[in-house]
Amino acid sequence: MPQPEARSFLVSRNSLLVSLLRSGDLAAARELFDAMTVRDVVSWNSMVAGFAKAGQLDAAIELFDRMPERNAASWNAVMCGYIAQGDVAKARELFERMPVRSNVSWITMISGYAKSGDVHAASELFERMENKKDLYAWNAMIACYAKNGCAREALAAFNQMLKPHVWVMPNEKTFSSVISACSQLGDLRFGLWAENFMGSVGVELDDHLRTALVDLHTKSGRIDRAFDLFRGLGMRDVVSYSAMIVGSGMNGKFNEAVNLFKEMSDAKISPNAVTFVGLLSAYSNAGLMEEARACFASMPEKYNISPSMEHYTIMADLLGRSGKLDEAYQLIMQMPMKPDASVWGALLLACRLHNNVELGEIAASKCFELEPGESGYYILLGNIYSEAKKWEKVKRLRKIMAESGLNKMPGSSWVQAA
């Protein structure tokens, strides 16, 4: 063990090493490290972690292989490097080789699987953990579920951590994931309970939590509460603005959506694809065709954002409802990706509204192909035929439905022949 003076010198060298690595000066850090006559595990770990975080994984592994002694932090640093590069398999291989794993090791791997979308592997690893009294482990697992569309599983995990035999006190990050899951499910009741529960356990609303609650309340139609939360944000970003614009657009608050977009632009915050879902929805609900066209065109031209399926669906729906069925059809045919059932369904609904048999048949055939078990598309086409008094086609469609085992939806009806 180094003498006190030498130990003090080593601590100061390690501090300088960390500062150089954090500033991104890897060359100077390597020069200092190579010149150090005495190094400890902190020196080596700092270098391995610093190079791994900088994306220089080969150099990090070379240092790791040379280490005279390692601890869990050494292995975790290389695991993080592999995960950052998207090589979760290599990270798992390293994880399984570890002689001793810390909770950070488990959480790192769970987060890695969450990032890659492998919820099953993350869940399997979480179940293997012996120490489940770790808040960060629960947060990693709940976030994994919430971020990968497994909202019910996220809420189930949250309920599990609150059970008396487990009981881990949740924090802001826990509630952020839980509220996000509630938002995905449209479960306002549980979301409101969680919002009240936060106060009882002393959790304060940070900006992440406020943004999650904004999303929940807008999707639940509680737009005034969402605005209160939004105005209380310390720092508004593209996520919070987009949540408010989407909520305003979908709840018929056209002026609010447009004003928020202007406010966002004035603040030099660049919009994203979600922002335009809200803005296009606002124009669509207000029936403002030209404004919607200009907005849609500006996405690639001004903001370098490629319209997604959702943007095309909104435009096809607006064009169709406005009676511009041919234009809606041409828009769909020019899509750079294969249109899904939501796009064709929007056109089919418009054909039902305007009794267009020819385009209705085209749209319906695409819907049947993409979602063969959905009876609603058959009912829409049947109503188009009934309105046009094409009774033979109605009869044939009924026969196809019966042969396919498709029942009419509850509450649906076709106009009957006299």
XYZ file of C-alpha atoms in Angstrom:
418
model
C 0.000 0.000 0.000
C 1.365 3.494 -0.876
C 2.600 5.724 1.968
C 0.270 8.602 2.992
C 2.223 11.121 0.874
C 2.261 8.789 -2.105
C -1.408 7.995 -1.551
C -2.299 11.689 -1.525
C -0.319 12.182 -4.737
C -2.120 9.227 -6.355
C -5.511 10.654 -5.400
C -4.612 14.006 -6.991
C -3.346 12.238 -10.152
C -6.575 10.239 -10.363
C -8.640 13.425 -9.978
C -6.705 15.058 -12.806
C -7.148 11.920 -14.899
C -10.917 11.998 -14.411
C -11.037 15.719 -15.305
C -9.141 15.121 -18.560
C -11.389 12.206 -19.493
C -14.554 14.175 -18.740
C -13.326 17.051 -20.896
C -12.762 14.612 -23.759
C -8.980 15.037 -23.874
C -8.226 11.329 -24.200
C -4.705 11.865 -25.528
C -3.673 13.928 -22.492
C -5.342 11.418 -20.178
C -3.437 8.544 -21.804
C -0.175 10.456 -21.551
C -0.744 11.146 -17.847
C -1.795 7.549 -17.176
C 1.267 6.115 -18.936
C 3.543 8.435 -16.931
C 2.056 7.354 -13.589
C 4.529 5.110 -11.732
C 1.862 4.067 -9.235
C -1.688 3.220 -10.282
C -4.606 1.716 -8.414
C -7.891 0.188 -9.530
C -9.435 3.687 -9.598
C -6.830 4.810 -12.153
C -7.515 1.803 -14.376
C -11.297 2.019 -14.020
C -11.244 5.722 -14.890
C -9.344 4.999 -18.097
C -11.496 2.029 -19.100
C -14.742 3.921 -18.426
C -13.490 7.130 -20.049
C -12.444 5.444 -23.294
C -15.589 3.285 -23.389
C -17.847 6.343 -22.963
C -15.938 8.122 -25.726
C -16.726 5.254 -28.095
C -13.140 4.000 -28.189
C -14.077 0.505 -27.112
C -11.005 -1.249 -28.527
C -8.745 0.956 -26.407
C -10.987 0.395 -23.382
C -10.813 -3.392 -23.814
C -7.030 -3.264 -24.258
C -6.750 -1.421 -20.935
C -9.250 -3.784 -19.306
C -7.213 -6.818 -20.401
C -4.052 -5.293 -18.907
C -5.578 -4.542 -15.506
C -3.653 -6.198 -12.654
C -6.860 -6.382 -10.622
C -10.498 -5.715 -11.431
C -13.674 -5.017 -9.533
C -17.324 -4.922 -10.620
C -16.926 -1.322 -11.829
C -14.224 -2.442 -14.290
C -16.527 -5.012 -15.886
C -19.494 -2.617 -15.833
C -17.520 0.015 -17.755
C -16.801 -2.384 -20.630
C -20.388 -3.662 -20.573
C -21.606 -0.066 -20.931
C -19.263 0.363 -23.892
C -20.688 -2.668 -25.680
C -24.261 -1.544 -24.973
C -23.531 1.971 -26.258
C -22.369 0.389 -29.528
C -25.505 -1.733 -29.711
C -23.703 -5.021 -29.061
C -25.904 -6.318 -26.248
C -24.860 -9.922 -26.936
C -21.205 -9.114 -26.177
C -22.276 -7.210 -23.064
C -24.271 -10.246 -21.891
C -21.301 -12.519 -22.577
C -19.142 -10.285 -20.375
C -21.882 -10.156 -17.736
C -21.986 -13.954 -17.507
C -18.182 -14.076 -17.124
C -18.145 -11.689 -14.165
C -16.782 -13.341 -11.004
C -18.835 -11.022 -8.789
C -21.747 -8.859 -9.948
C -22.914 -5.689 -8.273
C -26.497 -4.461 -8.567
C -25.162 -1.912 -11.052
C -24.098 -4.842 -13.260
C -27.635 -6.226 -13.310
C -29.190 -2.805 -13.878
C -26.739 -2.048 -16.701
C -27.738 -5.228 -18.532
C -31.466 -4.694 -17.937
C -31.147 -1.144 -19.308
C -29.172 -2.490 -22.269
C -31.948 -4.906 -23.145
C -34.503 -2.125 -22.668
C -32.599 0.018 -25.151
C -32.513 -2.816 -27.701
C -36.202 -3.611 -27.177
C -35.640 -7.117 -25.790
C -38.193 -6.969 -22.983
C -38.218 -10.736 -22.438
C -34.449 -10.885 -21.809
C -34.641 -7.882 -19.468
C -37.492 -9.473 -17.518
C -35.675 -12.822 -17.303
C -32.590 -11.078 -15.937
C -34.622 -9.058 -13.441
C -36.220 -12.246 -12.100
C -32.733 -13.702 -11.548
C -31.706 -10.797 -9.330
C -31.383 -11.770 -5.690
C -31.432 -8.251 -4.241
C -34.778 -6.819 -5.286
C -34.736 -4.079 -2.678
C -32.940 -1.812 -5.151
C -35.021 1.126 -6.392
C -32.825 1.593 -9.464
C -33.415 -2.004 -10.539
C -37.199 -1.546 -10.304
C -36.937 1.764 -12.153
C -34.926 0.111 -14.939
C -37.472 -2.696 -15.333
C -40.557 -0.477 -15.178
C -38.973 1.944 -17.680
C -38.117 -1.008 -19.932
C -41.767 -2.050 -20.019
C -43.102 1.490 -20.468
C -40.666 2.447 -23.238
C -41.299 -0.739 -25.199
C -45.091 -0.617 -25.308
C -45.691 -3.063 -22.432
C -47.735 -0.621 -20.366
C -49.731 -3.226 -18.440
C -46.545 -5.015 -17.422
C -45.095 -1.681 -16.259
C -48.071 -1.105 -13.955
C -47.950 -4.707 -12.726
C -44.269 -4.273 -11.807
C -45.095 -1.009 -10.039
C -47.807 -2.751 -8.015
C -45.355 -5.525 -7.167
C -42.730 -3.132 -5.791
C -45.344 -1.607 -3.471
C -46.390 -4.911 -1.906
C -45.564 -5.207 1.825
C -43.094 -8.083 1.394
C -41.167 -6.078 -1.238
C -41.898 -2.396 -0.517
C -39.408 -0.203 -2.331
C -40.101 3.524 -2.065
C -40.722 4.946 -5.571
C -39.137 8.195 -6.745
C -39.605 10.692 -9.578
C -38.230 8.302 -12.223
C -40.566 5.528 -11.104
C -43.621 7.751 -11.409
C -42.470 9.148 -14.747
C -42.547 5.621 -16.227
C -45.807 4.748 -14.451
C -47.575 7.872 -15.732
C -46.245 7.147 -19.227
C -47.740 3.641 -19.002
C -51.092 5.076 -17.861
C -50.979 7.480 -20.785
C -50.387 4.628 -23.242
C -53.380 2.754 -21.839
C -55.559 5.847 -21.514
C -56.001 4.845 -17.870
C -56.806 8.196 -16.287
C -58.147 6.582 -13.105
C -54.867 4.856 -12.239
C -52.929 7.891 -13.462
C -54.821 10.196 -11.095
C -54.265 7.741 -8.248
C -50.528 7.720 -9.019
C -50.497 11.531 -9.175
C -52.084 11.714 -5.714
C -49.831 8.965 -4.361
C -46.763 11.014 -5.342
C -47.708 13.678 -2.843
C -48.250 11.141 -0.067
C -44.723 9.736 -0.456
C -43.118 13.169 -0.798
C -42.282 13.027 -4.496
C -42.114 16.490 -6.050
C -43.015 17.259 -9.621
C -39.849 17.640 -11.682
C -39.977 18.538 -15.380
C -39.903 14.889 -16.522
C -42.877 14.065 -14.334
C -44.777 17.182 -15.357
C -44.271 16.312 -19.033
C -45.509 12.753 -18.458
C -48.585 14.138 -16.682
C -49.170 16.646 -19.491
C -49.268 13.721 -21.928
C -51.656 11.755 -19.692
C -54.095 14.628 -19.162
C -54.137 15.692 -22.825
C -54.866 12.134 -23.961
C -57.632 11.935 -21.374
C -59.208 15.194 -22.552
C -58.297 17.158 -19.394
C -56.688 19.914 -21.413
C -56.990 22.652 -18.768
C -55.127 20.548 -16.194
C -52.512 19.763 -18.840
C -52.008 23.481 -19.510
C -51.574 24.157 -15.779
C -48.842 21.512 -15.601
C -47.222 22.731 -18.812
C -47.062 26.333 -17.628
C -45.367 25.144 -14.436
C -42.452 23.580 -16.308
C -39.070 25.060 -15.465
C -37.679 24.170 -18.885
C -39.905 23.404 -21.858
C -38.502 21.193 -24.584
C -39.703 19.554 -27.796
C -41.263 16.660 -25.832
C -43.389 18.877 -23.579
C -44.383 21.250 -26.398
C -45.282 18.324 -28.658
C -47.406 16.685 -25.957
C -49.340 19.936 -25.496
C -49.725 20.540 -29.240
C -50.964 16.972 -29.799
C -53.390 17.307 -26.891
C -54.658 20.670 -28.111
C -55.025 19.439 -31.681
C -56.913 16.308 -30.710
C -59.188 18.118 -28.254
C -60.387 20.750 -30.701
C -58.186 23.552 -29.335
C -57.015 24.809 -32.707
C -55.846 28.272 -31.637
C -53.933 26.861 -28.678
C -52.133 24.317 -30.881
C -51.087 26.959 -33.419
C -50.023 29.429 -30.719
C -47.948 26.758 -28.975
C -46.212 25.929 -32.243
C -45.401 29.614 -32.762
C -44.185 29.920 -29.160
C -42.009 26.866 -29.694
C -40.535 28.296 -32.896
C -39.860 31.647 -31.207
C -37.983 29.758 -28.474
C -35.776 28.202 -31.211
C -36.971 24.688 -30.325
C -37.051 22.490 -33.421
C -40.244 20.458 -33.879
C -40.234 16.699 -34.347
C -42.572 14.210 -36.020
C -44.884 14.133 -32.979
C -45.260 17.925 -33.085
C -46.662 17.670 -36.597
C -49.129 14.954 -35.605
C -50.620 17.515 -33.232
C -50.504 20.415 -35.670
C -52.008 18.419 -38.552
C -54.711 17.092 -36.201
C -55.552 20.669 -35.240
C -55.877 21.739 -38.889
C -57.857 18.579 -39.682
C -60.334 19.053 -36.826
C -60.794 22.681 -37.873
C -61.288 21.638 -41.518
C -58.459 23.923 -42.691
C -57.356 22.136 -45.849
C -54.866 24.636 -47.270
C -53.153 25.186 -43.935
C -52.856 21.413 -43.476
C -51.387 21.038 -46.971
C -48.807 23.748 -46.267
C -47.958 22.204 -42.898
C -47.546 18.732 -44.421
C -45.345 20.085 -47.224
C -43.161 22.006 -44.759
C -42.159 18.853 -42.906
C -39.533 17.630 -45.411
C -38.927 20.991 -47.079
C -38.355 23.225 -44.048
C -37.753 20.862 -41.130
C -36.180 17.837 -42.833
C -38.772 15.512 -41.259
C -40.124 12.662 -43.376
C -43.887 12.223 -42.895
C -44.777 8.953 -41.172
C -47.806 6.690 -41.576
C -49.656 8.735 -38.958
C -49.135 12.004 -40.850
C -50.344 10.422 -44.107
C -53.394 9.009 -42.322
C -54.365 12.448 -41.002
C -53.979 13.990 -44.469
C -55.893 11.178 -46.207
C -58.675 11.537 -43.645
C -58.884 15.327 -44.073
C -58.828 15.162 -47.877
C -61.417 12.392 -47.851
C -63.800 14.113 -45.444
C -63.503 17.274 -47.550
C -64.712 15.343 -50.599
C -61.308 15.299 -52.307
C -61.310 11.515 -52.632
C -59.202 11.332 -55.786
C -56.550 13.552 -54.225
C -56.573 11.405 -51.096
C -56.137 8.286 -53.240
C -53.259 9.860 -55.181
C -51.576 10.874 -51.925
C -51.786 7.280 -50.704
C -50.441 5.889 -53.974
C -47.446 8.244 -53.789
C -46.468 7.260 -50.247
C -42.793 6.226 -49.923
C -43.786 3.349 -47.614
C -46.458 0.680 -48.013
C -49.759 2.150 -46.725
C -51.197 0.323 -43.729
C -54.822 -0.332 -42.822
C -55.167 2.989 -40.978
C -54.502 4.940 -44.195
C -56.769 2.800 -46.376
C -59.359 2.797 -43.589
C -59.417 6.608 -43.609
C -60.119 6.567 -47.348
C -62.775 3.862 -46.944
C -64.542 5.903 -44.278
C -64.486 8.940 -46.583
C -65.927 6.822 -49.410
C -68.761 5.813 -47.075
C -69.322 9.485 -46.236
C -69.451 10.501 -49.917
C -70.861 7.224 -51.334
C -67.979 6.571 -53.730
C -68.325 2.913 -54.739
C -65.300 2.644 -57.040
C -62.698 3.999 -54.597
C -64.522 2.357 -51.708
C -63.978 -1.057 -53.291
C -60.275 -0.337 -53.799
C -59.793 0.881 -50.231
C -61.826 -2.002 -48.792
C -59.859 -4.644 -50.727
C -56.630 -3.241 -49.251
C -58.120 -3.265 -45.747
C -59.320 -6.870 -46.176
C -55.822 -7.858 -47.256
C -54.072 -6.073 -44.375
C -56.555 -6.902 -41.586
C -58.607 -9.882 -42.809
C -60.297 -10.491 -39.471
C -61.685 -6.969 -39.018
C -65.425 -6.986 -39.750
C -65.734 -3.185 -39.580
C -64.278 -2.767 -43.080
C -66.878 -5.160 -44.524
C -69.644 -3.230 -42.795
C -68.400 0.085 -44.227
C -68.284 -1.373 -47.741
C -71.704 -2.957 -47.197
C -73.140 0.431 -46.280
C -71.581 1.981 -49.404
C -73.239 -0.739 -51.524
C -76.567 -0.315 -49.696
C -76.531 3.449 -50.224
C -75.868 2.867 -53.941
C -78.655 0.214 -53.989
C -76.228 -2.456 -55.192
C -78.118 -5.251 -53.476
C -76.391 -8.124 -55.254
C -73.053 -6.874 -53.989
C -74.501 -6.524 -50.488
C -75.661 -10.133 -50.709
C -72.256 -11.367 -51.885
C -70.500 -9.441 -49.134
C -72.773 -10.955 -46.491
C -71.980 -14.415 -47.856
C -68.220 -13.754 -47.734
C -68.528 -12.572 -44.136
C -70.529 -15.648 -43.144
C -68.053 -18.000 -44.836
C -65.153 -16.222 -43.136
C -66.806 -16.439 -39.740
C -67.022 -12.657 -39.447
C -69.940 -11.328 -37.463
C -71.350 -7.855 -37.720
C -70.205 -5.547 -34.953
C -72.647 -4.855 -32.101
C -74.801 -1.859 -32.931
C -73.921 -1.908 -36.636
C -76.490 -2.155 -39.396
C -76.724 -2.171 -43.141
C -79.544 -0.509 -45.021
C -81.875 -3.313 -46.093
C -83.377 -3.738 -49.536
C -87.043 -2.818 -49.683
